[in-house]
Coordinates of C-alpha atoms and ligand atoms in Angstrom, one line a residue:
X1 CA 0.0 0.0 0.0
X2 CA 1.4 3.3 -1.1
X3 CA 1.6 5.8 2.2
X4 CA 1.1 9.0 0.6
X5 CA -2.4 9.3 -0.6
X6 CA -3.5 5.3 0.5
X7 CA -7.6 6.6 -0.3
X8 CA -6.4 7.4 -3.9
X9 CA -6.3 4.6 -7.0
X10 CA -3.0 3.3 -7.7
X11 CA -2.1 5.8 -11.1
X12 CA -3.0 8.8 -8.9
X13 CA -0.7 7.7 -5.5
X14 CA 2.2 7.6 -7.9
X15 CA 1.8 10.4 -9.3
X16 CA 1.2 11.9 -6.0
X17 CA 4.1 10.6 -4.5
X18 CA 6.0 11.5 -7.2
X19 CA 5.2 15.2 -6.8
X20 CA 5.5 15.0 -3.1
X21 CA 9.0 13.6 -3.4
X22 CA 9.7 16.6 -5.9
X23 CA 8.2 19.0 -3.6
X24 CA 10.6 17.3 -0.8
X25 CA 13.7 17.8 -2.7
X26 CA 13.1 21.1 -4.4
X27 CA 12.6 22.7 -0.8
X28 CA 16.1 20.8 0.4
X29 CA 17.6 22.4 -2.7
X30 CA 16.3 26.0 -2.6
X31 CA 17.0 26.1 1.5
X32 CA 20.4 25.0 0.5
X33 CA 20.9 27.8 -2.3
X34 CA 18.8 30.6 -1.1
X35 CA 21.5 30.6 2.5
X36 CA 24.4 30.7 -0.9
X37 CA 24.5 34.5 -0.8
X38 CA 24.3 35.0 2.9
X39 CA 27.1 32.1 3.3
X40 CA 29.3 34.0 0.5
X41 CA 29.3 37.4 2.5
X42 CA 29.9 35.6 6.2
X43 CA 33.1 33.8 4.0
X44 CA 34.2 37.8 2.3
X45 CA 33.8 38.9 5.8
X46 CA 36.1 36.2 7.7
X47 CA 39.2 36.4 4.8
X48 CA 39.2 40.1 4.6
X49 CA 37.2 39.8 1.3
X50 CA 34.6 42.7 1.9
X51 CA 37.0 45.8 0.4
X52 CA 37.4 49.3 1.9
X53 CA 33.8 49.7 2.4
X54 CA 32.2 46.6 4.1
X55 CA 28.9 48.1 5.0
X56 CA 28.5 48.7 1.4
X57 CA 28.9 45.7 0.1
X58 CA 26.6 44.2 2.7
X59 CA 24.3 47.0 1.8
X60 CA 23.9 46.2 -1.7
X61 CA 24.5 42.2 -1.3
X62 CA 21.0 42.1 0.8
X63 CA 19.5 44.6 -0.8
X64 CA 20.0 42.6 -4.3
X65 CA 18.6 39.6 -3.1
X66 CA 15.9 40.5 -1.3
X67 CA 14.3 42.0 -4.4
X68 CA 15.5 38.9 -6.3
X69 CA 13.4 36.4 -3.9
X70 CA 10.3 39.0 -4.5
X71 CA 10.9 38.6 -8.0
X72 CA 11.3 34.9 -7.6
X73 CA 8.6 34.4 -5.5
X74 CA 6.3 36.7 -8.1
X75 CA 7.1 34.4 -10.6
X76 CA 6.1 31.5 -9.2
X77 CA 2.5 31.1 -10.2
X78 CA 2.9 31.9 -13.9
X79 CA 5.8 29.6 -14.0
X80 CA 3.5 27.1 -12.9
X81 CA 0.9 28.0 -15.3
X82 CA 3.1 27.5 -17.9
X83 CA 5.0 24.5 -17.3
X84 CA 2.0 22.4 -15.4
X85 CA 4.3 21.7 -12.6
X86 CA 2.1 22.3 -9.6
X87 CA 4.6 21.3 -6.8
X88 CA 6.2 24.5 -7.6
X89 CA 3.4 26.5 -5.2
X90 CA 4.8 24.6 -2.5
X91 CA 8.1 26.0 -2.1
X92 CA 6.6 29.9 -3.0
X93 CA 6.4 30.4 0.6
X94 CA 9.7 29.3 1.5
X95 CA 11.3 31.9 -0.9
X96 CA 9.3 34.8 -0.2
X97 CA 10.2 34.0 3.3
X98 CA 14.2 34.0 2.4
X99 CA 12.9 37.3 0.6
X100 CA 11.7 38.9 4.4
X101 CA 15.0 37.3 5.8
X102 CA 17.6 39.2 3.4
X103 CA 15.3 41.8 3.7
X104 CA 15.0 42.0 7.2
X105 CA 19.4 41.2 7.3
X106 CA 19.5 44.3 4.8
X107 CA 17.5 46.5 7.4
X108 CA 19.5 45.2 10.8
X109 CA 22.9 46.3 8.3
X110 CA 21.3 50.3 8.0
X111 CA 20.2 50.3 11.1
X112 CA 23.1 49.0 13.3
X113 CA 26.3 49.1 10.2
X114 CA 25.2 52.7 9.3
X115 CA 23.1 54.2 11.6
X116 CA 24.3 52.6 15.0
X117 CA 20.7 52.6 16.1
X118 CA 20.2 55.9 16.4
X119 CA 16.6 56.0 16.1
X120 CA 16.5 59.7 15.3
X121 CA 18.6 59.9 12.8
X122 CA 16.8 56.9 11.0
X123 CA 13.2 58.7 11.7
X124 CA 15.0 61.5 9.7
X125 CA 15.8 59.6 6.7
X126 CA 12.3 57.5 6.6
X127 CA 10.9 61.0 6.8
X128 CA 12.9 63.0 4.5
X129 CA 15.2 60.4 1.8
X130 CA 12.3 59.1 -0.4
X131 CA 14.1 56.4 -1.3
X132 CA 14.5 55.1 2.2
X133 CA 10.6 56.3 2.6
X134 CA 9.8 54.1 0.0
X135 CA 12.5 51.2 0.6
X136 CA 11.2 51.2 4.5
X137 CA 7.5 51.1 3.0
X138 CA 8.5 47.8 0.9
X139 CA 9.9 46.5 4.0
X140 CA 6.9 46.5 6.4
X141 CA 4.6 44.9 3.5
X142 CA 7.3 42.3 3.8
X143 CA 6.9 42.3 7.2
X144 CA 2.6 42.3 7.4
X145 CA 3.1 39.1 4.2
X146 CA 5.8 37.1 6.5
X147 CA 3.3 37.0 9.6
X148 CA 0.0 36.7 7.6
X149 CA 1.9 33.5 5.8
X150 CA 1.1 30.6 8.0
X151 CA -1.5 28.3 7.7
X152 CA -3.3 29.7 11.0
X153 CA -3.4 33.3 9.0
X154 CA -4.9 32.0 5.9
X155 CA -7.6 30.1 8.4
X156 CA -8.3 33.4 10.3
X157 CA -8.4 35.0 7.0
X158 CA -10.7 33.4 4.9
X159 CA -8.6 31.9 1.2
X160 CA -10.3 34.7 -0.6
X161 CA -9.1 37.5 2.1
X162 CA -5.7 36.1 2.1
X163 CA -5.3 35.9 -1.5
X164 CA -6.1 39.1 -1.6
X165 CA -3.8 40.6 1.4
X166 CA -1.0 38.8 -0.5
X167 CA -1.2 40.5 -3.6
X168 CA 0.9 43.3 -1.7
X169 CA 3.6 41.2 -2.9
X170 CA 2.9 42.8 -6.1
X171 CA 2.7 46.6 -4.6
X172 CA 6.0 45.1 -2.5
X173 CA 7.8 44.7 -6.1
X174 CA 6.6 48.5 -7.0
X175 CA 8.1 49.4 -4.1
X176 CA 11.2 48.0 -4.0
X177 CA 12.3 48.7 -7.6
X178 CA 11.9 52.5 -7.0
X179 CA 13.4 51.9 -4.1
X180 CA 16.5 51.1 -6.2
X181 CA 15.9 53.8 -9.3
X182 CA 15.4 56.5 -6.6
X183 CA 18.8 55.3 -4.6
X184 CA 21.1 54.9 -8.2
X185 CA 23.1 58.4 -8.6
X186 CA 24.0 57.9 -12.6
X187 CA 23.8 54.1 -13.9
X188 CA 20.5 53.0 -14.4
X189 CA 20.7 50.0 -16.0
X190 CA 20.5 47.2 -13.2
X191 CA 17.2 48.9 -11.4
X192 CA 15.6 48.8 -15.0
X193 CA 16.7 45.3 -15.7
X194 CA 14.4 44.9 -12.3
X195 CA 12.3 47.3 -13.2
X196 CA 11.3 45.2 -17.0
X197 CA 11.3 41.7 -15.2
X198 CA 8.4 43.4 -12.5
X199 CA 7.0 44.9 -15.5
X200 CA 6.6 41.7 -17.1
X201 CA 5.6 39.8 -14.3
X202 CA 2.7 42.6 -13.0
X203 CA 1.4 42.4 -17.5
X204 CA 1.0 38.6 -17.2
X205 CA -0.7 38.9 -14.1
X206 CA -3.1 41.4 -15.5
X207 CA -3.5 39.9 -18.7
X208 CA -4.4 36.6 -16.8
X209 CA -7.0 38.3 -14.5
X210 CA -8.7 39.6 -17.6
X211 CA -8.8 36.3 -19.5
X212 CA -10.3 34.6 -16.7
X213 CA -13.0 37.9 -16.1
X214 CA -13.7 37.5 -19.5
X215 CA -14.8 33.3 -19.4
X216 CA -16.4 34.0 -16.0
X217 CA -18.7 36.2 -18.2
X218 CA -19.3 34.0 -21.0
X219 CA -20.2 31.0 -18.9
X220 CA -22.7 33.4 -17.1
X221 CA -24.2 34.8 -20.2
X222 CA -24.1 30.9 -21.3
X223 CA -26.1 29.5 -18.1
X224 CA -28.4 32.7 -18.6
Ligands
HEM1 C1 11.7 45.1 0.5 C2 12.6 46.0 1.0 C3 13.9 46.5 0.3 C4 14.5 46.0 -0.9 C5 14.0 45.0 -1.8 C6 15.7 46.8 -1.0 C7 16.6 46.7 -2.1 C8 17.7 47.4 -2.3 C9 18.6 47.3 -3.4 C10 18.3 46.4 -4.6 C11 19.6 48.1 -3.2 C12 20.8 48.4 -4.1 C13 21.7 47.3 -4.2 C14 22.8 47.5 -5.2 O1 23.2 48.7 -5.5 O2 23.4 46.5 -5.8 C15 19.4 48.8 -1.9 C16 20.3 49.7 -1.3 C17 20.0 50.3 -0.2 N1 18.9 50.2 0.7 FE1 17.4 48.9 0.4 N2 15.8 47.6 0.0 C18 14.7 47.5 0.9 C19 14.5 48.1 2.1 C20 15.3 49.0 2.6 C21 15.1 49.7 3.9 C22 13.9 49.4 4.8 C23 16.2 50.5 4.1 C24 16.4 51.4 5.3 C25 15.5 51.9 6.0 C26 17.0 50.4 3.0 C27 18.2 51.1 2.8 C28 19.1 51.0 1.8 C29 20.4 51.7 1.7 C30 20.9 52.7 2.7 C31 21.0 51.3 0.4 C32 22.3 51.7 -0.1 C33 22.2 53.1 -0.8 C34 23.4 53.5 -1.4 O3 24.3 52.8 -1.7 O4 23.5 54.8 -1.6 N3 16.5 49.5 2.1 N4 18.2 48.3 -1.4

C-alpha cells in the first residue's frame, strides 16, 4: 500500500508521491541555495574579502537579493501555469520567506552598520530620503506578508481575504524597484533590468486576470 495518498487509486498515489518527493527535494535544494548569498558574505567577511567599504557591500548584497526572492517568489505562479508543474506552489512560501529574511538582514545592516541605532537619525531619513521612505514602506509589506503567511493566517483570514492581502507582494515589487531607481546616482541600467522583469511579471498577471473575467462572463451569459 502506497503511504502517501492510501484513499487514492493506484495511477494517482504515484503520481502523488512523485510530486511530493519533488516537492521534498526542491525545498532541500532552494533552503540550500537561497542561504548561498548570505554564506558567501559571512566567508568575504572572515578572509578580509569585503574591500574598503564593508557596510556597502553588505548593503547592496542584501539589498540585491531580497528584491531577487520577491521577483522569484512573483514568478512562481505563472511559472507554474506555464509549465504544469504544480509542486512548484509549495516551495513559494519558502522563498518569499528568504525574501523577508535578506530583507529584514538588509534593514538590521542600516540600522546598526550605518546608523548605530540611532533611532532619530533613522526617523529623519524615513521621513525626509524618499528612497528610504519608500525602501522602509517595501519593508513592512514584507513584514505584514511574512506573519500573515502561516497556515493559521490564511484560516483566520478566509482563502479569498488572504489571496487578496497577499497580492501586496505585487505593490512590495513597486516598491522595491523604485526603491532602487530613486537610490542609483547615474547608472541606471541594473534597477531597469528589475524594473522590465516586475514589469513583465505585473502584464501577465493582468493579462491573466482579464482572461479569466472575460470566461467567468461568458459561462454566465451561457447558463443565462
Ligand atoms: C523590501 C525592501 C527592500 C528592498 C527589496 C531593497 C533593495 C535594495 C537594493 C536592490 C539596493 C541596491 C543594491 C545595489 O546597489 O546593488 C538597496 C540599497 C540600499 N537600501 Fe534597500 N531595500 C529594501 C529596504 C530598505 C530599507 C527598509 C532600508 C532602510 C530603512 C534600505 C536602505 C538601503 C540603503 C541605505 C541602500 C544603499 C544606498 C546607497 O548605496 O547609496 N533598504 N536596497
Amino acid at each position: 500500500m502506497n503511504a502517501c495518498f492510501p484513499y487514492l487509486n493506484y495511477k494517482l498515489q504515484i503520481a502523488n508521491c512523485k510530486s511530493k518527493m519533488t516537492l521534498r527535494l526542491a525545498k532541500i535544494a532552494i533552503f540550500l541555495a537561497a542561504l548561498i548569498p548570505l554564506a558567501r558574505l559571512v566567508w568575504k567577511a572572515l578572509h578580509d574579502g569585503l574591500g574598503a567599504n564593508p557596510i556597502e557591500v553588505i548593503t547592496h548584497s542584501t539589498g540585491d537579493w531580497t528584491l531577487i526572492l520577491i521577483l522569484t517568489t512573483l514568478s512562481i505562479t505563472p511559472l507554474r501555469r506555464i509549465t504544469h508543474q504544480y509542486w512548484l506552489i509549495g516551495v513559494r512560501r519558502m522563498i518569499g520567506l528568504f525574501a523577508f529574511f535578506y530583507g529584514t538582514l538588509h534593514f538590521l545592516t542600516y540600522i546598526w552598520l550605518d546608523k548605530f541605532f540611532n533611532v532619530h537619525d533613522i526617523l529623519q531619513d524615513v521621513a525626509k530620503r524618499r528612497f528610504i521612505t519608500v525602501g522602509f514602506s517595501a519593508f513592512v509589506l514584507l513584514i505584514s506578508l511574512a506573519l500573515t503567511s502561516t497556515k493559521g493566517w490564511i484560516r483566520r483570514l478566509g482563502g479569498k481575504n488572504w489571496q487578496r492581502l497577499h497580492r501586496l507582494i505585487y505593490l512590495t515589487g513597486i516598491l522595491a524597484v523604485v526603491h532602487y531607481i530613486w537610490l542609483v546616482k547615474a547608472d541606471l541600467r541594473k534597477p531597469l533590468e528589475y524594473a522590465i522583469a516586475l514589469s513583465i511579471l505585473l502584464t501577465y498577471r493582468v493579462g491573466t486576470w482579464l482572461t479569466e473575467k472575460a470566461s467567468e462572463k461568458r459561462k454566465q451569459q451561457a447558463g443565462q
